[in-house]
Amino acid sequence: MLCGMTATPSDLAQRQLDAYNAHDLDAFIACYAQDVVVLSGDQVQGKGHDHLRERYSPQFTARSCHADLLGRMAEGEWVVDHEHAVGTARGDFDLLVSYRVREGVIDRVIFMS
């Protein structure tokens, strides 16, 4: 089942953030397309559900990560969140994250920090 087939892009961004903060890896991954592309700036960091599982599983298992939403903007299929992340592999920091939503799932993520 797709995470957000009837959800707006903002709703879907919130669902994945809620799953992230709950350390619910399956619910988190369900918000993303099978072939999601994850970028840091213009550099591809990984693709697909396997990449998400590998990247987030250690933090979710340790229950160490959390992100606070500082602001959100949406236009069309794009949502941009301003977040404060803590307990990540990179430590604590502020960042912007862009999510593109197509066909009820996030198919592209761009981390900007």
Coordinates of N, CA and C in Angstrom, one line a residue:
M1 N 0.8 -1.2 0.0 CA 0.0 0.0 0.0 C 0.9 1.2 0.0
L2 N 0.5 2.2 -0.8 CA 1.3 3.4 -0.9 C 0.9 4.3 0.3
C3 N 2.0 5.0 0.8 CA 1.8 5.8 2.0 C 0.9 7.0 1.8
G4 N 0.8 7.6 0.6 CA 0.1 8.8 0.5 C -0.7 9.0 -0.7
M5 N -1.3 7.9 -1.3 CA -2.0 7.9 -2.5 C -3.1 9.1 -2.5
T6 N -3.8 9.3 -1.4 CA -4.8 10.4 -1.4 C -4.3 11.6 -0.6
A7 N -3.1 11.6 -0.2 CA -2.5 12.7 0.6 C -1.9 13.8 -0.3
T8 N -1.9 15.0 0.2 CA -1.2 16.1 -0.4 C 0.3 15.9 -0.2
P9 N 1.1 16.5 -1.1 CA 2.5 16.4 -0.8 C 2.9 16.8 0.6
S10 N 2.3 17.8 1.2 CA 2.6 18.2 2.5 C 2.2 17.2 3.5
D11 N 1.1 16.5 3.3 CA 0.6 15.4 4.2 C 1.7 14.3 4.2
L12 N 2.1 14.0 3.0 CA 3.1 12.9 2.8 C 4.4 13.2 3.5
A13 N 4.9 14.5 3.3 CA 6.1 14.9 4.0 C 5.9 14.7 5.5
Q14 N 4.8 15.1 6.0 CA 4.5 15.0 7.5 C 4.5 13.5 7.9
R15 N 3.9 12.6 7.1 CA 3.8 11.2 7.5 C 5.2 10.6 7.5
Q16 N 6.1 10.9 6.6 CA 7.4 10.4 6.6 C 8.2 10.9 7.8
L17 N 8.0 12.2 8.2 CA 8.6 12.8 9.3 C 8.1 12.2 10.6
D18 N 6.8 11.9 10.7 CA 6.3 11.2 11.9 C 6.9 9.8 12.0
A19 N 7.0 9.1 10.9 CA 7.5 7.7 10.9 C 9.0 7.8 11.3
Y20 N 9.7 8.8 10.8 CA 11.1 9.0 11.2 C 11.3 9.2 12.7
N21 N 10.5 10.1 13.2 CA 10.6 10.4 14.7 C 10.1 9.2 15.5
A22 N 9.2 8.3 15.0 CA 8.7 7.2 15.7 C 9.7 6.0 15.5
H23 N 10.7 6.2 14.7 CA 11.7 5.1 14.4 C 11.0 3.9 13.8
D24 N 10.0 4.1 13.0 CA 9.2 3.1 12.3 C 9.7 3.0 10.8
L25 N 10.7 2.1 10.6 CA 11.4 2.0 9.4 C 10.4 1.6 8.2
D26 N 9.5 0.7 8.5 CA 8.6 0.2 7.4 C 7.6 1.3 7.0
A27 N 7.1 2.0 8.0 CA 6.2 3.2 7.7 C 6.9 4.3 7.0
F28 N 8.2 4.5 7.4 CA 9.0 5.5 6.7 C 9.3 5.2 5.3
I29 N 9.7 4.0 5.0 CA 10.0 3.6 3.7 C 8.8 3.5 2.8
A30 N 7.6 3.2 3.4 CA 6.4 3.1 2.6 C 6.0 4.5 2.0
C31 N 6.6 5.5 2.5 CA 6.3 6.9 1.9 C 7.1 7.2 0.7
Y32 N 8.0 6.3 0.3 CA 9.0 6.6 -0.8 C 8.7 5.6 -1.9
A33 N 9.0 6.1 -3.1 CA 8.9 5.2 -4.3 C 10.0 4.2 -4.3
Q34 N 9.7 3.0 -4.9 CA 10.7 1.9 -4.9 C 12.0 2.4 -5.5
D35 N 12.0 3.3 -6.4 CA 13.2 3.8 -7.1 C 13.6 5.2 -6.7
V36 N 13.2 5.6 -5.5 CA 13.5 7.0 -5.0 C 15.0 7.3 -5.2
V37 N 15.3 8.6 -5.5 CA 16.6 9.0 -5.7 C 16.9 10.0 -4.5
V38 N 18.0 9.8 -3.8 CA 18.3 10.6 -2.7 C 19.6 11.4 -3.0
L39 N 19.5 12.7 -2.9 CA 20.7 13.5 -3.3 C 21.1 14.4 -2.1
S40 N 22.4 14.7 -2.0 CA 22.9 15.7 -1.1 C 23.5 16.8 -2.0
G41 N 22.7 17.9 -2.1 CA 23.1 18.9 -3.1 C 22.8 18.3 -4.4
D42 N 23.8 18.3 -5.3 CA 23.6 17.7 -6.6 C 24.3 16.3 -6.7
Q43 N 24.8 15.8 -5.6 CA 25.4 14.5 -5.6 C 24.4 13.4 -5.2
V44 N 24.3 12.3 -6.0 CA 23.4 11.2 -5.7 C 24.1 10.4 -4.5
Q45 N 23.3 10.3 -3.5 CA 23.7 9.5 -2.3 C 23.3 8.1 -2.3
G46 N 22.2 7.8 -3.0 CA 21.7 6.5 -3.1 C 20.3 6.4 -3.8
K47 N 19.9 5.2 -4.1 CA 18.6 5.0 -4.8 C 17.9 3.8 -4.2
G48 N 16.6 4.0 -4.1 CA 15.7 2.8 -3.8 C 15.5 2.6 -2.3
H49 N 14.6 1.6 -2.0 CA 14.3 1.2 -0.7 C 15.5 0.6 0.1
D50 N 16.3 -0.2 -0.7 CA 17.5 -0.8 0.0 C 18.4 0.3 0.5
H51 N 18.6 1.4 -0.2 CA 19.5 2.5 0.3 C 18.9 3.1 1.6
L52 N 17.5 3.3 1.5 CA 16.9 3.9 2.7 C 17.1 3.0 3.9
R53 N 16.8 1.7 3.7 CA 17.0 0.7 4.8 C 18.4 0.7 5.4
E54 N 19.4 0.7 4.5 CA 20.8 0.7 5.0 C 21.1 2.0 5.7
R55 N 20.7 3.1 5.2 CA 21.0 4.4 5.7 C 20.4 4.6 7.1
Y56 N 19.1 4.3 7.2 CA 18.3 4.7 8.4 C 18.2 3.6 9.5
S57 N 18.4 2.3 9.1 CA 18.2 1.2 10.1 C 19.0 1.4 11.3
P58 N 20.3 1.7 11.3 CA 21.1 1.8 12.5 C 20.6 2.9 13.5
Q59 N 20.2 4.0 12.9 CA 19.7 5.1 13.7 C 18.3 4.8 14.3
F60 N 17.5 4.1 13.5 CA 16.1 3.8 14.0 C 16.2 2.7 15.1
T61 N 17.1 1.7 14.9 CA 17.3 0.7 15.8 C 17.8 1.2 17.2
A62 N 18.8 2.2 17.1 CA 19.3 2.8 18.3 C 18.3 3.8 18.9
R63 N 17.3 4.2 18.1 CA 16.3 5.2 18.5 C 17.0 6.5 18.9
S64 N 18.0 6.8 18.1 CA 18.8 8.0 18.4 C 18.4 9.3 17.6
C65 N 17.7 9.1 16.5 CA 17.5 10.3 15.6 C 16.1 10.9 15.9
H66 N 16.1 12.2 15.6 CA 14.8 12.9 15.8 C 15.0 14.2 14.9
A67 N 13.9 14.6 14.3 CA 13.9 15.9 13.6 C 12.7 16.8 14.0
D68 N 13.0 18.0 14.2 CA 12.0 19.0 14.5 C 11.8 19.8 13.3
L69 N 10.5 20.0 12.9 CA 10.1 20.8 11.8 C 10.1 22.3 12.2
L70 N 11.0 23.1 11.6 CA 11.0 24.5 11.9 C 10.2 25.3 10.9
G71 N 9.9 24.7 9.7 CA 9.1 25.4 8.7 C 8.9 24.5 7.5
R72 N 7.8 24.8 6.8 CA 7.5 24.0 5.6 C 6.9 24.9 4.6
M73 N 7.3 24.7 3.3 CA 6.7 25.4 2.2 C 6.4 24.3 1.1
A74 N 5.3 24.5 0.4 CA 4.9 23.6 -0.6 C 4.4 24.3 -1.8
E75 N 4.7 23.7 -3.0 CA 4.3 24.3 -4.3 C 4.2 23.1 -5.3
G76 N 3.0 22.8 -5.8 CA 2.8 21.8 -6.7 C 3.3 20.4 -6.1
E77 N 4.2 19.7 -6.8 CA 4.6 18.4 -6.3 C 5.8 18.5 -5.4
W78 N 6.3 19.7 -5.0 CA 7.4 19.8 -4.2 C 7.1 20.3 -2.8
V79 N 7.8 19.8 -1.8 CA 7.7 20.3 -0.4 C 9.1 20.5 0.1
V80 N 9.3 21.7 0.7 CA 10.6 22.0 1.3 C 10.5 22.2 2.8
D81 N 11.2 21.3 3.6 CA 11.1 21.4 5.0 C 12.4 22.0 5.5
H82 N 12.3 22.9 6.5 CA 13.4 23.4 7.3 C 13.4 22.6 8.6
E83 N 14.4 21.8 8.9 CA 14.4 20.9 10.0 C 15.7 21.1 10.9
H84 N 15.5 20.7 12.1 CA 16.6 20.6 13.1 C 16.7 19.1 13.4
A85 N 17.8 18.5 13.0 CA 18.0 17.1 13.1 C 19.0 16.8 14.3
V86 N 18.7 15.8 15.1 CA 19.5 15.5 16.3 C 19.7 14.0 16.3
G87 N 20.9 13.5 16.8 CA 21.1 12.1 17.0 C 21.4 11.4 15.7
T88 N 21.8 12.1 14.6 CA 22.1 11.4 13.3 C 23.6 11.0 13.3
A89 N 23.9 10.3 12.2 CA 25.3 9.9 12.0 C 26.2 11.1 11.9
R90 N 25.6 12.3 11.4 CA 26.4 13.5 11.3 C 26.3 14.4 12.5
G91 N 25.6 14.0 13.5 CA 25.4 14.8 14.7 C 24.2 15.6 14.6
D92 N 24.1 16.8 15.3 CA 23.0 17.7 15.3 C 23.2 18.8 14.3
F93 N 22.2 19.2 13.5 CA 22.4 20.3 12.6 C 21.0 20.7 12.0
D94 N 21.0 21.9 11.4 CA 19.9 22.4 10.7 C 20.0 22.1 9.2
L95 N 18.9 21.9 8.5 CA 19.0 21.6 7.1 C 17.7 21.9 6.4
L96 N 17.8 22.0 5.1 CA 16.6 22.1 4.2 C 16.5 20.7 3.5
V97 N 15.3 20.2 3.4 CA 15.1 19.0 2.7 C 13.9 19.2 1.7
S98 N 14.2 18.9 0.4 CA 13.2 19.0 -0.6 C 12.6 17.6 -0.9
Y99 N 11.3 17.5 -1.0 CA 10.7 16.2 -1.4 C 9.8 16.4 -2.6
R100 N 10.0 15.6 -3.6 CA 9.1 15.6 -4.8 C 8.2 14.4 -4.7
V101 N 6.9 14.7 -4.8 CA 5.9 13.7 -4.7 C 5.2 13.5 -6.0
R102 N 5.2 12.2 -6.4 CA 4.6 11.8 -7.7 C 3.9 10.5 -7.4
E103 N 2.7 10.3 -7.9 CA 1.9 9.1 -7.8 C 1.8 8.6 -6.4
G104 N 1.6 9.5 -5.4 CA 1.4 9.2 -4.1 C 2.6 8.8 -3.2
V105 N 3.8 8.9 -3.7 CA 5.0 8.6 -3.0 C 6.1 9.7 -3.3
I106 N 7.0 9.7 -2.4 CA 8.2 10.6 -2.6 C 9.1 9.9 -3.5
D107 N 9.4 10.6 -4.7 CA 10.3 9.9 -5.6 C 11.7 10.6 -5.7
R108 N 11.9 11.7 -5.1 CA 13.2 12.4 -5.1 C 13.3 13.2 -3.8
V109 N 14.5 13.1 -3.2 CA 14.8 13.8 -1.9 C 16.1 14.6 -2.2
I110 N 16.1 15.8 -1.8 CA 17.4 16.6 -1.9 C 17.7 17.2 -0.5
F111 N 18.8 16.8 0.1 CA 19.2 17.3 1.3 C 20.1 18.5 1.1
M112 N 19.9 19.7 1.7 CA 20.7 20.9 1.6 C 21.1 21.4 2.9
S113 N 22.4 21.2 3.2 CA 22.8 21.7 4.5 C 24.3 22.0 4.5

